Amino acid sequence: QVQLVESGGGLVQAGGSLRLSCAASGRIFSTYDMGWFRQAPGKEREFVAAISWSDTNTYYVHSVKGRFTISGDNAKTAVFLQMNSLKPEDTAIYYCAAQQGRRLWEINEYTYWGQGTQVTVSS
């Protein structure tokens, strides 16, 4: 079994920053590509960002481009989501996920999911 654990969520004011972390059991990052999704109350889970380890390509939903950055650590043991200039509409539970597919922006390509970490941005 693959276990993903998110951390780093919290309560911040609009314009603030948070850095989310996702740790995986084993060396999953050598085989799987990783993504971040979020789900706001009453909304469907949506794609936020993803990273392809093979070519280091990154992908972002339009609403976070220029504000969020996805990256991995040097040992490929964790994936991060640096979130700057946070807005109230960024409030959601953020999940990291892993896939072996090719369309990193597609939620149905992801096989493993973490339990999520709450991000709340106040106005």
Short mmCIF file of N, CA and C in Angstrom, two decimals:
data_model
loop_
_atom_site.label_atom_id
_atom_site.label_comp_id
_atom_site.label_asym_id
_atom_site.label_seq_id
_atom_site.Cartn_x
_atom_site.Cartn_y
_atom_site.Cartn_z
N GLN A 1 0.82 -1.18 0.00
CA GLN A 1 0.00 0.00 0.00
C GLN A 1 0.87 1.25 0.00
N VAL A 2 0.41 2.26 -0.71
CA VAL A 2 1.08 3.54 -0.77
C VAL A 2 0.32 4.52 0.11
N GLN A 3 1.04 5.20 0.97
CA GLN A 3 0.44 6.17 1.86
C GLN A 3 0.99 7.56 1.59
N LEU A 4 0.11 8.51 1.39
CA LEU A 4 0.48 9.90 1.18
C LEU A 4 -0.03 10.71 2.35
N VAL A 5 0.82 11.58 2.90
CA VAL A 5 0.46 12.38 4.06
C VAL A 5 0.78 13.83 3.78
N GLU A 6 -0.25 14.68 3.81
CA GLU A 6 -0.08 16.11 3.60
C GLU A 6 0.10 16.82 4.94
N SER A 7 0.79 17.95 4.89
CA SER A 7 0.95 18.79 6.06
C SER A 7 1.21 20.22 5.60
N GLY A 8 1.12 21.15 6.53
CA GLY A 8 1.44 22.54 6.24
C GLY A 8 0.24 23.46 6.09
N GLY A 9 -0.96 22.92 6.15
CA GLY A 9 -2.13 23.76 6.05
C GLY A 9 -2.31 24.61 7.30
N GLY A 10 -3.21 25.57 7.20
CA GLY A 10 -3.47 26.45 8.32
C GLY A 10 -4.36 27.60 7.93
N LEU A 11 -4.44 28.57 8.82
CA LEU A 11 -5.25 29.76 8.63
C LEU A 11 -4.35 30.95 8.39
N VAL A 12 -4.55 31.62 7.27
CA VAL A 12 -3.77 32.80 6.93
C VAL A 12 -4.69 33.89 6.40
N GLN A 13 -4.21 35.11 6.45
CA GLN A 13 -4.95 36.23 5.87
C GLN A 13 -4.67 36.33 4.38
N ALA A 14 -5.59 36.94 3.67
CA ALA A 14 -5.40 37.15 2.24
C ALA A 14 -4.08 37.86 1.98
N GLY A 15 -3.36 37.39 0.97
CA GLY A 15 -2.05 37.92 0.65
C GLY A 15 -0.91 37.17 1.30
N GLY A 16 -1.22 36.29 2.24
CA GLY A 16 -0.21 35.53 2.93
C GLY A 16 0.25 34.32 2.14
N SER A 17 1.12 33.53 2.77
CA SER A 17 1.72 32.38 2.11
C SER A 17 1.66 31.15 2.99
N LEU A 18 1.61 30.00 2.35
CA LEU A 18 1.71 28.72 3.01
C LEU A 18 2.53 27.79 2.13
N ARG A 19 3.19 26.83 2.75
CA ARG A 19 3.94 25.81 2.03
C ARG A 19 3.42 24.45 2.46
N LEU A 20 2.78 23.75 1.54
CA LEU A 20 2.26 22.43 1.81
C LEU A 20 3.30 21.37 1.46
N SER A 21 3.30 20.30 2.23
CA SER A 21 4.21 19.19 2.00
C SER A 21 3.43 17.91 1.85
N CYS A 22 3.96 17.00 1.06
CA CYS A 22 3.37 15.68 0.89
C CYS A 22 4.48 14.65 0.96
N ALA A 23 4.40 13.77 1.93
CA ALA A 23 5.37 12.70 2.09
C ALA A 23 4.72 11.37 1.71
N ALA A 24 5.48 10.53 1.04
CA ALA A 24 4.98 9.25 0.58
C ALA A 24 5.81 8.12 1.14
N SER A 25 5.15 7.01 1.40
CA SER A 25 5.86 5.81 1.83
C SER A 25 6.64 5.23 0.67
N GLY A 26 7.78 4.62 0.97
CA GLY A 26 8.61 4.07 -0.07
C GLY A 26 9.22 5.15 -0.95
N ARG A 27 9.60 4.75 -2.14
CA ARG A 27 10.17 5.68 -3.11
C ARG A 27 9.21 5.84 -4.27
N ILE A 28 8.03 6.27 -3.96
CA ILE A 28 6.97 6.38 -4.94
C ILE A 28 7.29 7.39 -6.04
N PHE A 29 8.07 8.41 -5.71
CA PHE A 29 8.33 9.47 -6.67
C PHE A 29 9.20 9.03 -7.84
N SER A 30 9.84 7.87 -7.73
CA SER A 30 10.62 7.36 -8.84
C SER A 30 9.74 6.71 -9.89
N THR A 31 8.52 6.39 -9.55
CA THR A 31 7.60 5.70 -10.44
C THR A 31 6.37 6.54 -10.78
N TYR A 32 5.88 7.29 -9.83
CA TYR A 32 4.64 8.04 -9.97
C TYR A 32 4.90 9.52 -10.17
N ASP A 33 4.03 10.13 -10.93
CA ASP A 33 3.96 11.58 -10.99
C ASP A 33 2.99 12.07 -9.92
N MET A 34 3.19 13.29 -9.46
CA MET A 34 2.46 13.79 -8.31
C MET A 34 1.65 15.03 -8.66
N GLY A 35 0.51 15.15 -8.01
CA GLY A 35 -0.33 16.31 -8.21
C GLY A 35 -0.94 16.80 -6.92
N TRP A 36 -1.39 18.03 -6.96
CA TRP A 36 -2.15 18.64 -5.87
C TRP A 36 -3.55 18.97 -6.37
N PHE A 37 -4.53 18.63 -5.56
CA PHE A 37 -5.93 18.96 -5.82
C PHE A 37 -6.50 19.66 -4.61
N ARG A 38 -7.63 20.30 -4.80
CA ARG A 38 -8.29 20.94 -3.67
C ARG A 38 -9.80 20.81 -3.81
N GLN A 39 -10.46 20.83 -2.67
CA GLN A 39 -11.91 20.72 -2.64
C GLN A 39 -12.46 21.71 -1.63
N ALA A 40 -13.21 22.67 -2.12
CA ALA A 40 -13.86 23.66 -1.28
C ALA A 40 -15.22 23.13 -0.84
N PRO A 41 -15.77 23.66 0.25
CA PRO A 41 -17.08 23.20 0.71
C PRO A 41 -18.14 23.32 -0.37
N GLY A 42 -18.86 22.23 -0.60
CA GLY A 42 -19.92 22.22 -1.58
C GLY A 42 -19.46 22.17 -3.02
N LYS A 43 -18.16 22.04 -3.26
CA LYS A 43 -17.62 22.02 -4.61
C LYS A 43 -16.96 20.68 -4.90
N GLU A 44 -16.79 20.39 -6.18
CA GLU A 44 -16.09 19.20 -6.59
C GLU A 44 -14.59 19.40 -6.46
N ARG A 45 -13.88 18.30 -6.28
CA ARG A 45 -12.44 18.37 -6.20
C ARG A 45 -11.86 18.80 -7.55
N GLU A 46 -10.90 19.73 -7.52
CA GLU A 46 -10.34 20.26 -8.75
C GLU A 46 -8.82 20.17 -8.76
N PHE A 47 -8.28 20.09 -9.96
CA PHE A 47 -6.85 20.06 -10.15
C PHE A 47 -6.23 21.41 -9.82
N VAL A 48 -5.07 21.38 -9.16
CA VAL A 48 -4.35 22.60 -8.83
C VAL A 48 -2.99 22.64 -9.52
N ALA A 49 -2.18 21.62 -9.32
CA ALA A 49 -0.83 21.60 -9.87
C ALA A 49 -0.32 20.17 -9.93
N ALA A 50 0.65 19.92 -10.80
CA ALA A 50 1.25 18.60 -10.91
C ALA A 50 2.68 18.74 -11.40
N ILE A 51 3.46 17.71 -11.12
CA ILE A 51 4.85 17.68 -11.56
C ILE A 51 5.18 16.31 -12.13
N SER A 52 5.86 16.32 -13.26
CA SER A 52 6.34 15.10 -13.89
C SER A 52 7.81 14.93 -13.55
N TRP A 53 8.15 13.84 -12.87
CA TRP A 53 9.54 13.64 -12.45
C TRP A 53 10.47 13.35 -13.61
N SER A 54 9.95 12.73 -14.68
CA SER A 54 10.80 12.32 -15.78
C SER A 54 11.43 13.49 -16.50
N ASP A 55 10.69 14.57 -16.67
CA ASP A 55 11.20 15.72 -17.40
C ASP A 55 11.07 17.02 -16.62
N THR A 56 10.65 16.95 -15.37
CA THR A 56 10.45 18.08 -14.47
C THR A 56 9.44 19.09 -14.98
N ASN A 57 8.59 18.68 -15.90
CA ASN A 57 7.52 19.57 -16.35
C ASN A 57 6.51 19.78 -15.23
N THR A 58 5.98 20.98 -15.16
CA THR A 58 4.96 21.30 -14.17
C THR A 58 3.72 21.82 -14.86
N TYR A 59 2.58 21.65 -14.20
CA TYR A 59 1.29 22.03 -14.75
C TYR A 59 0.49 22.72 -13.65
N TYR A 60 -0.28 23.73 -14.03
CA TYR A 60 -1.05 24.49 -13.07
C TYR A 60 -2.42 24.84 -13.64
N VAL A 61 -3.39 24.88 -12.77
CA VAL A 61 -4.67 25.44 -13.16
C VAL A 61 -4.48 26.95 -13.33
N HIS A 62 -5.21 27.54 -14.25
CA HIS A 62 -5.00 28.93 -14.60
C HIS A 62 -5.10 29.87 -13.39
N SER A 63 -5.99 29.57 -12.46
CA SER A 63 -6.25 30.47 -11.36
C SER A 63 -5.09 30.60 -10.37
N VAL A 64 -4.11 29.69 -10.42
CA VAL A 64 -2.99 29.74 -9.48
C VAL A 64 -1.67 30.04 -10.16
N LYS A 65 -1.65 30.17 -11.47
CA LYS A 65 -0.41 30.44 -12.18
C LYS A 65 0.19 31.76 -11.70
N GLY A 66 1.49 31.74 -11.44
CA GLY A 66 2.17 32.92 -10.93
C GLY A 66 2.11 33.06 -9.43
N ARG A 67 1.25 32.30 -8.77
CA ARG A 67 1.13 32.37 -7.31
C ARG A 67 1.60 31.10 -6.62
N PHE A 68 1.32 29.95 -7.22
CA PHE A 68 1.68 28.66 -6.63
C PHE A 68 2.84 28.04 -7.40
N THR A 69 3.69 27.30 -6.69
CA THR A 69 4.80 26.59 -7.30
C THR A 69 4.88 25.18 -6.73
N ILE A 70 4.86 24.19 -7.60
CA ILE A 70 5.02 22.81 -7.18
C ILE A 70 6.47 22.40 -7.37
N SER A 71 7.01 21.62 -6.44
CA SER A 71 8.39 21.19 -6.52
C SER A 71 8.59 19.94 -5.69
N GLY A 72 9.73 19.30 -5.86
CA GLY A 72 10.12 18.17 -5.05
C GLY A 72 11.42 18.44 -4.34
N ASP A 73 11.71 17.66 -3.30
CA ASP A 73 12.97 17.83 -2.61
C ASP A 73 14.08 17.16 -3.41
N ASN A 74 15.33 17.38 -2.98
CA ASN A 74 16.48 16.90 -3.74
C ASN A 74 16.52 15.38 -3.84
N ALA A 75 16.05 14.70 -2.81
CA ALA A 75 16.06 13.25 -2.78
C ALA A 75 14.79 12.64 -3.36
N LYS A 76 13.89 13.46 -3.84
CA LYS A 76 12.62 13.00 -4.39
C LYS A 76 11.81 12.20 -3.37
N THR A 77 11.86 12.64 -2.14
CA THR A 77 11.12 11.98 -1.06
C THR A 77 9.85 12.71 -0.69
N ALA A 78 9.65 13.89 -1.25
CA ALA A 78 8.48 14.67 -0.91
C ALA A 78 8.17 15.64 -2.04
N VAL A 79 6.93 16.07 -2.10
CA VAL A 79 6.52 17.09 -3.04
C VAL A 79 5.91 18.24 -2.25
N PHE A 80 6.11 19.46 -2.75
CA PHE A 80 5.69 20.65 -2.04
C PHE A 80 4.80 21.51 -2.93
N LEU A 81 4.01 22.33 -2.28
CA LEU A 81 3.23 23.33 -2.98
C LEU A 81 3.41 24.65 -2.24
N GLN A 82 4.21 25.54 -2.81
CA GLN A 82 4.39 26.86 -2.26
C GLN A 82 3.26 27.75 -2.75
N MET A 83 2.50 28.30 -1.84
CA MET A 83 1.34 29.11 -2.18
C MET A 83 1.56 30.53 -1.68
N ASN A 84 1.66 31.46 -2.60
CA ASN A 84 1.85 32.87 -2.29
C ASN A 84 0.62 33.66 -2.73
N SER A 85 0.51 34.86 -2.21
CA SER A 85 -0.59 35.76 -2.56
C SER A 85 -1.93 35.06 -2.45
N LEU A 86 -2.14 34.39 -1.35
CA LEU A 86 -3.35 33.60 -1.16
C LEU A 86 -4.59 34.47 -1.15
N LYS A 87 -5.65 33.92 -1.70
CA LYS A 87 -6.94 34.59 -1.79
C LYS A 87 -7.99 33.78 -1.04
N PRO A 88 -9.06 34.41 -0.59
CA PRO A 88 -10.12 33.66 0.09
C PRO A 88 -10.65 32.49 -0.74
N GLU A 89 -10.69 32.64 -2.05
CA GLU A 89 -11.17 31.57 -2.90
C GLU A 89 -10.23 30.38 -2.97
N ASP A 90 -9.03 30.50 -2.40
CA ASP A 90 -8.12 29.37 -2.29
C ASP A 90 -8.48 28.46 -1.12
N THR A 91 -9.40 28.88 -0.28
CA THR A 91 -9.80 28.09 0.88
C THR A 91 -10.36 26.75 0.44
N ALA A 92 -9.78 25.67 0.95
CA ALA A 92 -10.18 24.33 0.56
C ALA A 92 -9.35 23.32 1.35
N ILE A 93 -9.75 22.07 1.27
CA ILE A 93 -8.89 20.99 1.69
C ILE A 93 -7.99 20.64 0.52
N TYR A 94 -6.70 20.61 0.76
CA TYR A 94 -5.73 20.32 -0.29
C TYR A 94 -5.23 18.89 -0.15
N TYR A 95 -5.26 18.16 -1.26
CA TYR A 95 -4.85 16.77 -1.30
C TYR A 95 -3.67 16.59 -2.25
N CYS A 96 -2.72 15.77 -1.86
CA CYS A 96 -1.73 15.32 -2.82
C CYS A 96 -2.14 13.95 -3.34
N ALA A 97 -1.71 13.65 -4.54
CA ALA A 97 -2.12 12.41 -5.19
C ALA A 97 -1.01 11.93 -6.12
N ALA A 98 -1.05 10.65 -6.45
CA ALA A 98 -0.03 10.04 -7.29
C ALA A 98 -0.69 9.26 -8.42
N GLN A 99 -0.04 9.27 -9.58
CA GLN A 99 -0.56 8.56 -10.73
C GLN A 99 0.56 8.01 -11.58
N GLN A 100 0.21 7.04 -12.41
CA GLN A 100 1.13 6.49 -13.40
C GLN A 100 0.61 6.73 -14.81
N GLY A 101 -0.31 7.62 -14.95
CA GLY A 101 -0.86 7.96 -16.26
C GLY A 101 -0.01 9.01 -16.95
N ARG A 102 -0.64 9.70 -17.91
CA ARG A 102 0.07 10.69 -18.71
C ARG A 102 -0.59 12.04 -18.73
N ARG A 103 -1.83 12.13 -18.30
CA ARG A 103 -2.53 13.39 -18.25
C ARG A 103 -2.60 13.85 -16.81
N LEU A 104 -1.63 14.65 -16.41
CA LEU A 104 -1.46 15.00 -15.01
C LEU A 104 -2.54 15.92 -14.48
N TRP A 105 -3.32 16.53 -15.37
CA TRP A 105 -4.37 17.43 -14.95
C TRP A 105 -5.71 16.72 -14.76
N GLU A 106 -5.77 15.44 -15.07
CA GLU A 106 -7.02 14.69 -15.01
C GLU A 106 -7.13 13.96 -13.68
N ILE A 107 -8.18 14.27 -12.94
CA ILE A 107 -8.34 13.69 -11.61
C ILE A 107 -8.51 12.17 -11.67
N ASN A 108 -9.15 11.65 -12.71
CA ASN A 108 -9.38 10.22 -12.78
C ASN A 108 -8.14 9.42 -13.16
N GLU A 109 -7.02 10.07 -13.39
CA GLU A 109 -5.76 9.40 -13.65
C GLU A 109 -5.04 9.03 -12.35
N TYR A 110 -5.45 9.60 -11.24
CA TYR A 110 -4.73 9.43 -9.98
C TYR A 110 -5.22 8.22 -9.21
N THR A 111 -4.27 7.46 -8.69
CA THR A 111 -4.55 6.20 -8.02
C THR A 111 -4.53 6.33 -6.50
N TYR A 112 -3.58 7.08 -5.96
CA TYR A 112 -3.39 7.20 -4.53
C TYR A 112 -3.64 8.63 -4.08
N TRP A 113 -4.26 8.76 -2.93
CA TRP A 113 -4.64 10.06 -2.38
C TRP A 113 -4.29 10.15 -0.90
N GLY A 114 -3.85 11.33 -0.49
CA GLY A 114 -3.68 11.60 0.92
C GLY A 114 -4.99 11.97 1.57
N GLN A 115 -4.95 12.22 2.87
CA GLN A 115 -6.15 12.56 3.62
C GLN A 115 -6.49 14.04 3.57
N GLY A 116 -5.57 14.86 3.10
CA GLY A 116 -5.84 16.27 2.93
C GLY A 116 -5.38 17.12 4.10
N THR A 117 -5.13 18.38 3.81
CA THR A 117 -4.78 19.36 4.82
C THR A 117 -5.59 20.63 4.55
N GLN A 118 -6.16 21.20 5.60
CA GLN A 118 -7.06 22.33 5.45
C GLN A 118 -6.28 23.63 5.27
N VAL A 119 -6.66 24.38 4.26
CA VAL A 119 -6.13 25.72 4.03
C VAL A 119 -7.30 26.69 4.10
N THR A 120 -7.22 27.65 5.00
CA THR A 120 -8.26 28.66 5.15
C THR A 120 -7.64 30.03 5.00
N VAL A 121 -8.17 30.82 4.09
CA VAL A 121 -7.68 32.16 3.82
C VAL A 121 -8.78 33.15 4.18
N SER A 122 -8.52 33.98 5.15
CA SER A 122 -9.49 34.96 5.59
C SER A 122 -9.34 36.26 4.81
N SER A 123 -10.42 36.99 4.68
CA SER A 123 -10.42 38.25 3.96
C SER A 123 -9.97 39.39 4.83
#
